[in-house]
Each structure stands twice: as C-alpha cells, then as structure tokens.
Amino acid sequence: MNSGIGNQLAAQHSHSWEPFYAHVPGLKVISAGTHEDARGMLATALESSDPVIIFEYTSLLNTQSEIPLNSGPVDIDKAKIRRAGKDLSIITYGPGVYKALAAAKELASSGIDVEVLDLRVLNPIDNETIMDSVAKTHRVLVVEEAWRSVSISSEIISRIMEHSFYELDMPIQRLCGIEVPIPYAKHMEDASIPQQQDIVDTILKMMQHDRV
Amino acid sequence: MIEFNMPSLGADMEDGTLVEWRVKPGDKVQRGDIVADVDTQKGLIEIEVFDEGIIEELIIKEGEKVPVGTLMALIIPEGDSESSEEKTETAGKKKKLVEVEREAVITPPKEKVKQSSDRVKISPLARKMAEENGIDISTLKGTGPEGSITKKDVEEADALKKTPQAQKAIHENKKDTMLHGVRSAIASAMSKSNREIPHFYMETKIDMSKALAWLQETNRKREVKDRLLYVVLLIKAMAKALEKVPEVNAYWENGLHLKEAINIGFAVSLRKGGVVIPAIHGAKEKTLTELMTVLNDLIPRAKALKLRSSELSESTITLTNIGEGNVATVFGVIYPPQVAIVGCGSIIDEAWAENGSLSSRPVIHITLAADHRAIDGYLGRQFLTAMKDHLQNPEML
C-alpha cells in the first residue's frame, strides 16, 4: 500500500494508515524503511500463508541507495537495529528510519550515541528486539509519522511499560504526526510530521540532563 | 563534637524534664560521669555520659521538658582540633536544629502536609540500582527531568560511597535522614534475606548458673568500671564455636566463601527505632576484658550512628541478644550475604531436669538461624553444641 506524507499531495493523498491496519488481529502489517526491505519484503510476503499488507512510502520512492548484490527475500518477522548505540534508542519505522539515522549521525558529533531500531513489522510486534534495546540504553524516543493518538507508538510504549519498566531511566518520549489534515503548503506539510531536526532537538533535550 | 542527647530510659519514655545540670561549660567529663538529673515518669534519674571530653555548651536550660533524643549539650572530645570558629558554627547550627525539632514537636500536622511533596522522584532503573547497591535514595540529589534521580546519580553515589569522605558526609546529614536511611536499609536487606535465603532454625537451652557464678566471682575482684557483662561470655563462646565450625562464619555469594576473620556483628537497637550491626573485629583473639572494652565503645557510638565503615561492613555473622527481660527466644533473619544469625533470649529461671531431679536454673535459649543453601543441620548442631560446651566452662573462655 502506497502511503506516507511529504510529496505535497495535501490531505486527500497524504496518510499514515499503518495503525489502522495493525489494529486488526491476524493481519500481518509490514513497513519498508530501507531499500533492501523495499526490494526483499514482497517475495517473502507472497510466500506467507497469512494476509500481509506492505506499506511503502511515496516520499521514499525517489531516494537512491546501494544495496548488496546478493540482496534477496528478507524476513518479515523481526525488528532490526539499523545503528547500534548505547545512550538512547530511537524506535521508528518507514520514513522515520532514514531521518533517525541522519539524526543519529548528527548527534554522534555531540558525543551522543544513539541506537536506531527499525520496527519493520507493525503487527505482530517483535517485543524481543525492542526490550533488548531498552535494556541496553534505558532511554527511548519513538518516532512515527502517523497521528499521535492510538498509534503504533502508543502500542510500543505500552509494551515497554509492561515488560521493561525497571529498565527505564527517564519517561519515554515520542514524536508523531500533528493531528491535522495534512496541509498542501510545503513548509506546513513539513511541520506536520517529525523531521530530522525535531529528532535531534528532542534528543538533546532528553540528554542534556546528563551533561550538567 | 559529641552530642549529648536526652536519653531514652525505657521504651515507654517519650520525654524528660531537665532538673539540674551537674556540670558547667568547660568541665572535663569522663565516661560514666553523672552530668544531669532528669525527671521522668519513673522518677528522678541520674544521667551518665558515655564520652570523654570537655563540656562545650549546655543547650537545654534547667526546668525544660524535651523529647527523647533532643540535643542537650555539646561535648568536645579530648584532643579535638576543631578551631573555635568552626565550633561556634557547629554550635549555632546545632542550636537551630534543636529549635526546629522543638517546633516540630509542637506542630505535628505540619509533617503530614509535607508528605506528598516529599515523594522522591526517581527513575525505575535508578531505584532498582539503588536497592541493589544499598544506597539510600533520600540522600541523593536528582539531576534528571523534573529533578528526578537517574542511573547516573546512583552510579555517582555508589562511587562516592567507596571513598572515605562518604562516611563523613553521611554523618553530616540530619539525624532524621539518617534514621530514615537506617530504616530503608533494614527494609531492603531483610526483604532480600527473606526472599532469597531458605532459613532453617535450631535452638538449644543452656544452664547459665555456672557461667553467672563465675562472672560474679570475677567481677567481685574488678573495679566497677571494669566489670563484665554476661554478653561478653556469649560473644566469646560464639567466636570459639565458630573457630570449630568455620562453615557458619561465611558469606554466600554464588557459593560458600568461608571467612578467616571472625567479626561478630552485634545488633544494637536505636532509640528512635531501627537496628545497626557494628562488627566486633577479631572476636576470637580478644580476651573477655577486651571484648567488654570494645562493647563499651561500640554501643554508644552505634546508638549515635557514629560507626566506622569497617564496623558496618565487615561483620561475618550476626549476634542478636535480647538482654534482660522476659523474652525467652529470638529467631533472627539472616543479614545477607552472611549465612547465619545467632539469637540469645533473656536469661530466665526455668525448671531444669538433670540427673533425674528437677531444680530451678537460670537458662538462656540460644538459637541459630542458618542459610540452608550454605549449611545443614549437622553443622548447626555442632555449632550450638560447641557454644553450649564453652558456656559450661567459663573459666576457659
């Protein structure tokens, strides 16, 4: 399913319906946040005996990146750590992945070592990878483009509370879509979803307590 | 600077009226000197001092009624090198503290209002770490969001705890905070013990008539201040029994680790509630007289929470002694990572069957609570039997 925000397609054609579908039990919902996944998820989905919905993103279709020559079908069960870090985990999916990676690179120069976790599978969610990351970094920022309330981030945060409360060193934070019909104007469209700079700013705010 | 506080002369005593000071500022006092007369529900009592030094200041005036624990006078320990400027400063601070305490007594509702804002903000991870490392979170200052205590704050406190200044810092804290700290330390150690240690219990009854007679005879030859209490016999007998059964003198930390030194932790109750367990180092090597000297030094310092870190951390087994009274038996909760605690009840006259006839004897019930992961009933029996044998031969102790 073609999805996402960022091509000035206004409210009629800019959506993040992942939480909508992920709500349905038994429906496998996956999200392609990297070129390799965009290349390899479909083959595995076709092999699956369950109904699978793949979300791909209009805003990512024209981005370019090298993938290994031997790239082929990829698993559609597990979340993946896209960048290992020790100070804070960004949990995200879809277009959040490249923004989080760029933000992590920027923050590395300030001495903040950020881990980026790409959920990939939005239903059923891979708890293990998430909880392992929380146990490592003790701080979490969830980033998604979908509207904030009753979203994938809501579910992720609930699960961390249920399984890893005693690993947390501060309240979990999240950056989500602003709850408005997505505007047409470029600057307003940009402002309606989390951007790289928002991620950097939020993490600096979360971490500055450690630098006093 | 030594604080001389209104002592508790029995658990039911809440306050006392200072009738007369027997000393004045500048007077030199020695352990055991009577410094004041205090009127209590039980009558006029002469109050002794347990420290040596020079009276710096009498803070409470004659005729004043103050709660137990209130600072009454300041004593400069002998050889103290504090500059006079520092002294005045401390004294001023102390006086302020007294005033605050008094105010608190008059207006108790104040504290209730405070409670909700008193809640410590601490991250779940930091709380877990503090519990694991035995750090009192009320002493920490949070640097996290909304002033919350974070992992980093606990790590720093833990690092600091290992430096000698830490002990000093603890003493400089207000008394109430310290007591609160004692309470939470007990809570966390005892919960851990009850959660993790499979306790088993054994008890032996010992006829103390021989030991008490020997003690009386010995004390007759001694000066009043050098007289022994029967508790030193218990300590010495325990040390000798541990020498024979070293498995009881050990730590359990992923396996049994025997301890060479026999450092008996001696449980001392605090006036405002709580217990501290200072260690009597090398109990095996000390004579009864030396043990008595150690106790005379240790108990008042324990009550004032002025123990050295080695005394607080190095005990290898615990002794809890009920002392005089009518409580026959005490079963202890092991202080981890130790593997045993010995409990001595009061010495009470009991009917005693021996050689086919009954008579009345002063009897003490000694119990052993032991960690069944580490030791078994066989060793427990050996240990208690050894203790019993030693107490039958007091002259050999």
Coordinates of C-alpha atoms in Angstrom, one line a residue:
Chain A
M1 CA 0.0 0.0 0.0
N2 CA 1.4 3.3 -1.0
S3 CA 1.4 5.6 1.9
G4 CA 3.1 8.5 3.7
I5 CA 3.5 12.2 3.7
G6 CA 5.9 14.6 2.0
N7 CA 5.0 15.0 -1.7
Q8 CA 2.7 17.9 -1.4
L9 CA -0.3 15.8 -2.1
A10 CA -2.4 17.5 0.5
A11 CA -4.9 15.9 2.8
Q12 CA -6.6 13.7 0.1
H13 CA -3.4 11.7 -0.6
S14 CA -1.2 12.1 2.5
H15 CA -1.9 9.4 5.0
S16 CA -0.3 7.1 7.5
W17 CA -2.7 4.3 7.8
E18 CA -0.4 1.8 9.5
P19 CA -2.0 2.0 12.9
F20 CA -5.4 1.5 11.3
Y21 CA -4.4 -1.9 9.7
A22 CA -2.1 -3.0 12.5
H23 CA -5.1 -2.9 14.8
V24 CA -6.6 -6.0 13.1
P25 CA -5.6 -9.3 14.7
G26 CA -4.2 -11.8 12.2
L27 CA -3.3 -9.2 9.6
K28 CA 0.4 -9.0 9.1
V29 CA 1.5 -5.4 8.6
I30 CA 5.0 -4.6 7.5
S31 CA 6.7 -1.4 6.7
A32 CA 9.6 -0.9 4.3
G33 CA 12.0 1.7 5.7
T34 CA 15.1 0.8 3.7
H35 CA 15.9 -0.1 0.1
E36 CA 16.8 -3.6 1.0
D37 CA 13.4 -4.1 2.6
A38 CA 11.6 -2.5 -0.3
R39 CA 13.4 -4.9 -2.6
G40 CA 13.0 -8.1 -0.4
M41 CA 9.8 -7.9 1.6
L42 CA 7.4 -8.6 -1.3
A43 CA 8.8 -12.0 -2.1
T44 CA 8.6 -13.2 1.5
A45 CA 5.0 -11.8 1.8
L46 CA 3.9 -13.7 -1.2
E47 CA 5.2 -16.9 0.3
S48 CA 3.4 -16.2 3.6
S49 CA 0.1 -18.1 4.2
D50 CA -1.2 -15.1 6.1
P51 CA -2.7 -12.0 4.6
V52 CA 0.1 -9.4 4.5
I53 CA 0.0 -5.7 3.9
I54 CA 3.2 -4.0 2.9
F55 CA 3.4 -0.2 3.5
E56 CA 5.8 1.6 1.1
Y57 CA 6.2 5.3 1.1
T58 CA 5.7 7.8 -1.7
S59 CA 8.2 10.1 -0.3
L60 CA 10.9 7.4 -0.4
L61 CA 10.3 6.1 -3.9
N62 CA 12.8 8.5 -5.5
T63 CA 15.6 8.1 -2.9
Q64 CA 18.6 6.2 -4.1
S65 CA 21.0 3.9 -2.2
E66 CA 23.3 0.9 -3.0
I67 CA 22.2 -2.5 -1.8
P68 CA 24.3 -5.6 -1.7
L69 CA 24.4 -7.6 -5.0
N70 CA 23.1 -10.7 -3.3
S71 CA 20.1 -9.0 -1.8
G72 CA 17.0 -11.1 -1.9
P73 CA 14.0 -12.0 0.1
V74 CA 14.1 -10.7 3.7
D75 CA 12.4 -12.0 6.8
I76 CA 9.1 -10.3 7.8
D77 CA 9.1 -11.3 11.5
K78 CA 11.8 -9.3 13.2
A79 CA 12.6 -5.7 14.0
K80 CA 16.2 -4.7 13.1
I81 CA 18.8 -2.5 14.8
R82 CA 19.9 -0.2 12.0
R83 CA 22.5 1.5 14.1
A84 CA 23.8 0.3 17.4
G85 CA 24.2 2.9 20.2
K86 CA 24.4 3.0 24.0
D87 CA 22.8 6.2 25.1
L88 CA 19.3 6.2 23.7
S89 CA 17.0 4.1 21.4
I90 CA 15.0 5.7 18.7
I91 CA 12.2 3.2 17.8
T92 CA 10.7 4.0 14.4
Y93 CA 9.6 2.6 11.1
G94 CA 9.1 3.7 7.5
P95 CA 10.4 7.2 6.7
G96 CA 11.3 7.6 10.3
V97 CA 14.3 5.2 9.7
Y98 CA 16.3 7.4 7.4
K99 CA 15.5 10.5 9.5
A100 CA 16.5 8.8 12.7
L101 CA 19.8 7.6 11.1
A102 CA 20.6 11.1 9.9
A103 CA 19.8 12.5 13.3
A104 CA 21.9 9.8 15.0
K105 CA 24.9 10.7 12.8
E106 CA 24.4 14.4 13.7
L107 CA 24.2 13.6 17.4
A108 CA 27.3 11.4 17.3
S109 CA 29.3 14.6 16.8
S110 CA 27.9 15.8 20.1
G111 CA 29.0 12.6 21.8
I112 CA 25.6 11.1 22.0
D113 CA 25.5 7.5 20.9
V114 CA 22.0 6.7 19.5
E115 CA 20.6 3.3 18.6
V116 CA 18.1 3.2 15.8
L117 CA 15.6 0.4 15.8
D118 CA 13.5 -0.2 12.7
L119 CA 10.3 -2.0 13.7
R120 CA 9.7 -3.3 10.1
V121 CA 6.8 -5.5 11.4
L122 CA 4.0 -3.4 12.9
N123 CA 1.8 -6.4 13.6
P124 CA 2.7 -8.7 15.3
I125 CA 5.3 -6.5 17.0
D126 CA 8.7 -8.1 17.8
N127 CA 9.0 -7.5 21.5
E128 CA 12.3 -9.1 22.0
T129 CA 14.4 -6.7 19.9
I130 CA 12.7 -3.7 21.5
M131 CA 13.2 -4.9 25.1
D132 CA 16.8 -5.8 24.4
S133 CA 17.4 -2.3 23.1
V134 CA 15.7 -0.7 26.1
A135 CA 17.8 -2.8 28.5
K136 CA 20.9 -1.5 26.8
T137 CA 20.1 2.2 26.5
H138 CA 17.5 2.8 29.2
R139 CA 16.1 5.8 27.3
V140 CA 13.6 5.7 24.4
L141 CA 12.3 8.1 21.8
V142 CA 9.5 6.7 19.5
V143 CA 9.3 8.4 16.1
E144 CA 6.4 8.0 13.6
E145 CA 4.6 10.0 11.0
A146 CA 1.2 8.7 11.9
W147 CA -1.1 10.8 14.1
R148 CA -0.1 10.6 17.7
S149 CA -3.2 9.3 19.4
V150 CA -3.9 5.5 19.4
S151 CA -0.9 4.9 17.2
I152 CA 1.9 2.4 16.7
S153 CA 3.9 4.5 19.2
S154 CA 1.1 4.1 21.8
E155 CA 1.4 0.4 21.5
I156 CA 5.2 0.3 21.6
I157 CA 5.3 2.5 24.7
S158 CA 2.6 0.3 26.4
R159 CA 4.7 -2.8 25.8
I160 CA 7.8 -1.2 27.2
M161 CA 5.9 -0.3 30.3
E162 CA 4.6 -3.8 30.6
H163 CA 7.9 -5.6 30.0
S164 CA 10.8 -3.2 30.8
F165 CA 9.6 -0.6 33.3
Y166 CA 12.5 -1.2 35.6
E167 CA 15.0 -0.7 32.8
L168 CA 13.8 2.9 32.2
D169 CA 15.9 5.8 33.4
M170 CA 13.5 8.5 32.2
P171 CA 10.0 8.9 30.8
I172 CA 9.7 7.6 27.2
Q173 CA 9.2 10.4 24.7
R174 CA 7.6 10.4 21.2
L175 CA 7.5 12.4 18.1
C176 CA 4.4 11.8 15.9
G177 CA 2.3 13.5 13.3
I178 CA 0.4 16.6 14.3
E179 CA -3.3 15.7 14.4
V180 CA -4.4 17.9 11.5
P181 CA -5.4 17.2 7.9
I182 CA -2.0 17.2 6.1
P183 CA -1.6 20.7 4.6
Y184 CA -0.6 21.3 0.9
A185 CA 1.9 24.1 1.5
K186 CA 5.5 22.6 1.7
H187 CA 6.6 24.3 4.9
M188 CA 3.3 23.4 6.7
E189 CA 3.4 19.8 5.4
D190 CA 7.0 19.6 6.8
A191 CA 5.9 21.0 10.1
S192 CA 3.1 18.4 10.4
I193 CA 5.4 15.4 10.8
P194 CA 8.6 14.8 12.7
Q195 CA 11.8 15.9 10.8
Q196 CA 15.4 15.2 11.4
Q197 CA 15.9 18.4 13.3
D198 CA 12.9 17.6 15.6
I199 CA 14.6 14.3 16.5
V200 CA 17.9 16.0 17.1
D201 CA 16.3 18.7 19.3
T202 CA 14.3 16.2 21.3
I203 CA 17.2 14.0 22.0
L204 CA 19.4 16.9 23.0
K205 CA 16.7 17.9 25.4
M206 CA 16.4 14.4 26.7
M207 CA 20.2 14.0 27.1
Q208 CA 21.2 17.4 28.4
H209 CA 20.5 16.4 31.9
D210 CA 23.4 14.1 31.6
R211 CA 25.7 16.9 30.7
V212 CA 25.1 19.3 33.6
Chain B
M1 CA 32.0 17.5 68.7
I2 CA 29.9 15.0 70.6
E3 CA 26.2 15.4 71.1
F4 CA 24.8 14.7 74.4
N5 CA 21.1 13.9 73.9
M6 CA 18.1 13.2 76.2
P7 CA 18.5 9.5 76.7
S8 CA 15.7 7.0 76.5
L9 CA 15.3 5.4 79.9
G10 CA 12.9 2.7 78.7
A11 CA 10.8 2.2 75.7
D12 CA 7.8 4.0 77.1
M13 CA 9.8 7.2 77.8
E14 CA 8.9 10.0 75.4
D15 CA 10.4 13.0 77.2
G16 CA 12.1 14.1 80.3
T17 CA 12.5 17.3 82.3
L18 CA 16.0 18.5 83.0
V19 CA 16.1 19.2 86.7
E20 CA 19.7 20.1 87.2
W21 CA 23.0 20.2 85.4
R22 CA 25.8 18.7 87.4
V23 CA 28.3 20.2 85.1
K24 CA 29.1 23.5 83.6
P25 CA 30.7 24.6 80.3
G26 CA 34.5 23.9 80.5
D27 CA 34.2 21.0 82.8
K28 CA 36.0 17.9 81.9
V29 CA 33.9 14.7 81.9
Q30 CA 34.7 11.1 81.7
R31 CA 32.8 8.0 80.7
G32 CA 30.3 7.2 83.4
D33 CA 30.3 10.7 85.0
I34 CA 26.9 11.9 86.0
V35 CA 26.1 15.1 84.2
A36 CA 22.5 15.8 84.9
D37 CA 19.4 14.9 86.8
V38 CA 16.3 14.2 84.7
D39 CA 12.8 13.8 85.9
T40 CA 10.9 11.1 84.1
Q41 CA 7.7 9.2 84.7
K42 CA 9.9 6.7 86.5
G43 CA 11.2 9.3 88.9
L44 CA 14.4 11.4 89.1
I45 CA 17.2 9.7 87.2
E46 CA 20.9 10.5 87.2
I47 CA 22.1 10.7 83.7
E48 CA 25.6 9.4 82.8
V49 CA 27.7 10.5 79.9
F50 CA 29.3 7.9 77.7
D51 CA 32.1 10.0 76.2
E52 CA 35.1 11.8 77.5
G53 CA 35.8 15.4 76.8
I54 CA 35.1 18.9 77.8
I55 CA 31.6 20.4 78.1
E56 CA 31.3 23.0 75.3
E57 CA 27.8 24.2 75.8
L58 CA 24.7 23.4 77.8
I59 CA 21.9 23.9 75.4
I60 CA 18.8 22.9 77.4
K61 CA 18.0 25.0 80.4
E62 CA 17.1 23.6 83.8
G63 CA 13.4 23.1 84.1
E64 CA 12.9 22.5 80.4
K65 CA 10.9 19.4 79.2
V66 CA 12.2 17.9 76.0
P67 CA 11.6 14.8 73.9
V68 CA 13.9 11.8 74.0
G69 CA 16.8 12.3 71.6
T70 CA 16.8 16.1 71.9
L71 CA 20.3 17.6 71.9
M72 CA 21.0 18.7 75.5
A73 CA 24.7 19.6 75.5
L74 CA 27.8 19.6 73.3
I75 CA 31.0 17.9 74.4
I76 CA 34.3 18.4 72.7
P77 CA 36.1 15.1 72.6
E78 CA 39.6 15.2 74.1
G79 CA 42.3 16.1 71.7
D80 CA 39.8 17.5 69.2
S81 CA 41.5 20.0 67.0
E82 CA 38.5 21.9 65.7
S83 CA 39.1 25.6 65.5
S84 CA 37.0 27.8 67.7
E85 CA 35.4 29.4 64.7
E86 CA 34.2 26.0 63.5
K87 CA 33.0 25.2 66.9
T88 CA 30.7 28.2 67.1
E89 CA 29.4 27.5 63.7
T90 CA 28.6 23.9 64.5
A91 CA 27.0 25.0 67.8
G92 CA 24.9 27.6 66.0
K93 CA 23.8 25.0 63.5
K94 CA 23.0 22.5 66.3
K95 CA 21.0 25.1 68.2
K96 CA 19.0 25.9 65.1
L97 CA 18.4 22.2 64.7
V98 CA 17.1 21.9 68.2
E99 CA 14.8 24.8 67.7
V100 CA 13.4 23.1 64.5
E101 CA 13.0 19.9 66.4
R102 CA 11.1 21.5 69.1
E103 CA 8.9 23.3 66.7
A104 CA 8.1 20.0 65.0
V105 CA 7.1 18.6 68.3
I106 CA 4.6 21.4 69.0
T107 CA 3.1 21.3 65.5
P108 CA 2.9 17.8 64.3
P109 CA 0.3 18.4 61.5
K110 CA 3.0 20.3 59.5
E111 CA 4.7 17.0 58.7
K112 CA 1.5 15.5 57.2
V113 CA 1.1 18.3 54.8
K114 CA 4.6 17.9 53.7
Q115 CA 4.3 14.2 52.8
S116 CA 3.0 14.4 49.2
S117 CA 5.8 16.7 48.1
D118 CA 8.3 14.6 50.0
R119 CA 7.9 11.8 47.4
V120 CA 11.3 11.1 45.8
K121 CA 11.2 11.3 42.0
I122 CA 13.5 8.5 40.8
S123 CA 13.6 6.6 37.5
P124 CA 12.6 2.9 37.8
L125 CA 16.1 1.9 36.7
A126 CA 17.8 4.1 39.3
R127 CA 15.5 2.8 42.1
K128 CA 16.4 -0.7 41.2
M129 CA 20.1 0.1 41.1
A130 CA 19.9 1.9 44.4
E131 CA 18.3 -1.1 46.1
E132 CA 20.8 -3.4 44.7
N133 CA 23.7 -1.3 45.9
G134 CA 22.2 -0.4 49.2
I135 CA 22.1 3.3 48.5
D136 CA 19.6 5.4 50.4
I137 CA 17.7 7.4 47.8
S138 CA 16.7 10.1 50.2
T139 CA 20.3 11.2 50.3
L140 CA 20.6 11.6 46.5
K141 CA 20.1 14.7 44.5
G142 CA 18.4 14.2 41.2
T143 CA 19.7 15.7 38.0
G144 CA 17.2 14.1 35.6
P145 CA 14.0 15.5 34.2
E146 CA 11.9 17.3 36.9
G147 CA 14.8 16.8 39.3
S148 CA 14.4 13.0 39.2
I149 CA 17.2 10.7 40.3
T150 CA 18.7 8.9 37.4
K151 CA 21.1 6.0 36.8
K152 CA 24.0 8.4 36.6
D153 CA 23.1 9.9 40.1
V154 CA 23.0 6.4 41.6
E155 CA 26.3 5.5 39.9
E156 CA 28.0 8.6 41.3
A157 CA 26.7 8.0 44.8
D158 CA 27.8 4.4 44.6
A159 CA 31.3 5.5 43.5
L160 CA 31.3 8.1 46.3
K161 CA 30.2 5.5 48.9
K162 CA 33.5 3.7 48.4
T163 CA 35.6 6.8 49.3
P164 CA 36.4 7.7 52.9
Q165 CA 34.6 11.0 52.7
A166 CA 31.4 9.3 52.2
Q167 CA 31.1 8.1 55.8
K168 CA 31.7 11.7 56.8
A169 CA 29.1 13.0 54.5
I170 CA 26.6 10.5 56.0
H171 CA 27.3 11.8 59.5
E172 CA 26.8 15.4 58.4
N173 CA 23.3 14.6 57.3
K174 CA 20.4 15.4 59.6
K175 CA 19.6 12.7 62.1
D176 CA 16.2 12.1 60.8
T177 CA 17.5 11.5 57.4
M178 CA 20.0 9.0 58.9
L179 CA 17.3 7.2 60.8
H180 CA 15.2 7.1 57.7
G181 CA 18.2 5.7 55.9
V182 CA 18.7 3.0 58.6
R183 CA 15.0 2.0 58.2
S184 CA 15.2 1.7 54.5
A185 CA 18.5 -0.2 54.7
I186 CA 16.9 -2.7 57.1
A187 CA 13.9 -3.0 54.9
S188 CA 15.9 -3.7 51.8
A189 CA 18.3 -6.1 53.5
M190 CA 15.6 -8.0 55.3
S191 CA 13.3 -8.3 52.3
K192 CA 16.2 -9.6 50.3
S193 CA 17.0 -12.1 53.0
N194 CA 13.5 -13.3 53.3
R195 CA 13.1 -13.5 49.6
E196 CA 16.3 -15.3 48.8
I197 CA 17.6 -17.2 51.8
P198 CA 16.0 -20.5 52.8
H199 CA 16.3 -20.2 56.6
F200 CA 16.3 -23.1 59.0
Y201 CA 16.2 -22.8 62.7
M202 CA 17.7 -24.7 65.7
E203 CA 17.6 -24.0 69.4
T204 CA 19.5 -25.1 72.4
K205 CA 18.8 -24.3 76.1
I206 CA 21.8 -23.7 78.3
D207 CA 22.1 -23.7 82.0
M208 CA 23.9 -20.5 82.9
S209 CA 24.3 -21.0 86.6
K210 CA 27.9 -21.9 86.3
A211 CA 28.7 -19.1 83.9
L212 CA 26.9 -16.5 86.1
A213 CA 28.5 -17.7 89.3
W214 CA 31.9 -17.4 87.6
L215 CA 31.1 -14.0 86.3
Q216 CA 30.0 -12.8 89.8
E217 CA 33.2 -14.1 91.3
T218 CA 35.3 -12.4 88.6
N219 CA 33.5 -9.1 88.9
R220 CA 34.0 -9.1 92.6
K221 CA 37.7 -8.7 92.0
R222 CA 37.3 -6.0 89.5
E223 CA 36.6 -2.3 89.8
V224 CA 33.1 -1.2 88.9
K225 CA 34.0 0.3 85.6
D226 CA 35.9 -2.9 84.5
R227 CA 33.1 -5.3 85.4
L228 CA 32.0 -7.7 82.7
L229 CA 28.5 -8.3 81.4
Y230 CA 27.4 -11.8 80.6
V231 CA 27.1 -10.9 76.9
V232 CA 30.9 -11.0 76.5
L233 CA 30.7 -14.6 77.5
L234 CA 28.2 -15.2 74.8
I235 CA 30.4 -13.4 72.2
K236 CA 33.5 -15.3 73.2
A237 CA 31.8 -18.6 73.3
M238 CA 30.3 -17.9 69.9
A239 CA 33.7 -16.9 68.5
K240 CA 35.2 -20.2 69.8
A241 CA 32.4 -22.2 68.4
L242 CA 32.9 -20.5 65.0
E243 CA 36.5 -21.5 65.1
K244 CA 35.4 -25.1 65.5
V245 CA 32.7 -24.9 62.8
P246 CA 34.1 -22.3 60.3
E247 CA 31.3 -23.0 57.7
V248 CA 28.9 -20.9 59.8
N249 CA 31.3 -17.9 59.6
A250 CA 30.9 -17.3 55.9
Y251 CA 29.3 -15.4 53.1
W252 CA 27.0 -16.9 50.4
E253 CA 27.7 -15.2 47.1
N254 CA 27.1 -17.7 44.4
G255 CA 28.7 -20.3 46.6
L256 CA 30.0 -20.6 50.1
H257 CA 33.0 -18.4 50.9
L258 CA 34.5 -19.1 54.4
K259 CA 35.8 -16.1 56.2
E260 CA 39.0 -16.3 58.0
A261 CA 38.4 -13.4 60.4
I262 CA 35.7 -13.8 62.9
N263 CA 33.9 -10.5 63.0
I264 CA 30.8 -10.8 65.0
G265 CA 28.1 -8.3 64.1
F266 CA 26.4 -7.2 67.3
A267 CA 22.9 -6.0 66.9
V268 CA 22.3 -2.6 68.7
S269 CA 18.8 -1.2 68.8
L270 CA 18.4 2.5 68.1
R271 CA 16.4 4.7 70.3
K272 CA 14.2 6.0 67.6
G273 CA 13.7 2.6 66.1
G274 CA 15.9 0.5 63.9
V275 CA 18.9 -1.6 64.4
V276 CA 22.6 -1.2 63.5
I277 CA 25.0 -4.1 63.5
P278 CA 28.6 -2.9 64.2
A279 CA 31.3 -5.6 63.9
I280 CA 33.4 -6.8 66.7
H281 CA 36.6 -7.4 64.8
G282 CA 38.7 -10.4 65.6
A283 CA 36.4 -11.6 68.4
K284 CA 38.3 -14.9 68.6
E285 CA 41.6 -13.2 69.6
K286 CA 40.2 -10.8 72.1
T287 CA 40.0 -11.5 75.8
L288 CA 36.8 -11.0 77.8
T289 CA 38.1 -7.7 79.1
E290 CA 39.0 -6.5 75.7
L291 CA 35.6 -7.5 74.4
M292 CA 33.9 -5.5 77.2
T293 CA 36.0 -2.5 76.3
V294 CA 35.0 -2.9 72.6
L295 CA 31.3 -3.1 73.6
N296 CA 31.6 -0.1 75.8
D297 CA 33.0 1.9 72.9
L298 CA 30.8 0.4 70.2
I299 CA 27.3 0.5 71.7
P300 CA 27.1 4.3 72.4
R301 CA 28.7 5.0 69.1
A302 CA 26.2 2.7 67.4
K303 CA 23.3 4.4 69.1
A304 CA 24.6 7.8 67.9
L305 CA 25.1 6.3 64.4
K306 CA 28.8 7.2 64.5
L307 CA 30.3 4.0 63.4
R308 CA 33.3 3.4 61.2
S309 CA 32.6 2.0 57.8
S310 CA 34.7 -1.1 58.6
E311 CA 32.4 -1.7 61.6
L312 CA 29.4 -1.5 59.4
S313 CA 30.5 -3.6 56.5
E314 CA 32.9 -6.3 57.8
S315 CA 30.8 -8.5 60.0
T316 CA 30.8 -12.1 59.1
I317 CA 28.0 -13.3 61.3
T318 CA 25.4 -11.6 63.5
L319 CA 24.5 -11.9 67.1
T320 CA 21.2 -10.6 68.4
N321 CA 20.9 -10.5 72.1
I322 CA 17.6 -9.7 73.8
G323 CA 19.3 -8.9 77.1
E324 CA 17.4 -8.6 80.4
G325 CA 13.7 -9.2 80.3
N326 CA 11.3 -11.9 79.8
V327 CA 11.7 -12.9 76.2
A328 CA 12.9 -16.4 76.1
T329 CA 13.7 -16.9 72.5
V330 CA 14.5 -14.9 69.4
F331 CA 14.8 -16.3 65.8
G332 CA 16.7 -13.9 63.6
V333 CA 16.6 -13.0 60.0
I334 CA 20.0 -13.5 58.4
Y335 CA 21.8 -10.4 57.2
P336 CA 22.9 -11.2 53.7
P337 CA 25.5 -12.3 52.4
Q338 CA 26.1 -13.8 55.8
V339 CA 24.9 -17.4 56.3
A340 CA 23.8 -17.4 59.9
I341 CA 22.5 -15.3 62.8
V342 CA 22.6 -16.3 66.4
G343 CA 19.8 -15.2 68.7
C344 CA 20.1 -15.1 72.5
G345 CA 17.0 -14.7 74.6
S346 CA 16.8 -13.3 78.1
I347 CA 18.2 -15.4 81.0
I348 CA 15.1 -16.7 82.8
D349 CA 14.8 -19.0 85.7
E350 CA 13.4 -22.3 84.5
A351 CA 12.6 -25.8 85.8
W352 CA 15.7 -27.8 84.8
A353 CA 15.9 -31.6 84.8
E354 CA 19.3 -33.0 85.5
N355 CA 20.4 -36.4 86.8
G356 CA 16.8 -37.4 87.4
S357 CA 15.8 -34.4 89.5
L358 CA 14.3 -31.0 89.0
S359 CA 15.6 -27.7 90.1
S360 CA 15.4 -24.1 89.1
R361 CA 18.2 -22.7 87.0
P362 CA 18.9 -19.5 85.1
V363 CA 18.5 -20.7 81.5
I364 CA 19.3 -19.0 78.2
H365 CA 17.8 -20.1 74.9
I366 CA 20.3 -19.8 72.1
T367 CA 19.0 -20.1 68.5
L368 CA 20.7 -20.4 65.2
A369 CA 19.0 -19.3 62.0
A370 CA 21.1 -20.5 59.1
D371 CA 21.1 -20.4 55.3
H372 CA 20.2 -23.9 54.1
R373 CA 21.9 -23.2 50.8
A374 CA 25.2 -22.9 52.6
I375 CA 25.0 -25.2 55.6
D376 CA 23.0 -28.0 57.0
G377 CA 21.5 -29.1 60.3
Y378 CA 24.5 -31.2 61.1
L379 CA 26.8 -28.2 61.2
G380 CA 24.2 -26.2 63.1
R381 CA 24.1 -28.8 65.7
Q382 CA 27.9 -28.9 66.0
F383 CA 28.0 -25.1 66.3
L384 CA 25.3 -24.9 69.0
T385 CA 26.8 -27.8 70.9
A386 CA 30.2 -26.1 70.8
M387 CA 28.7 -22.9 72.1
K388 CA 27.0 -24.8 74.9
D389 CA 30.2 -26.5 75.9
H390 CA 32.1 -23.3 76.1
L391 CA 29.5 -21.6 78.2
Q392 CA 29.8 -24.6 80.7
N393 CA 33.4 -23.8 81.1
P394 CA 33.5 -20.0 81.5
E395 CA 37.0 -20.0 83.1
M396 CA 38.4 -21.4 79.9
L397 CA 36.9 -18.5 77.7

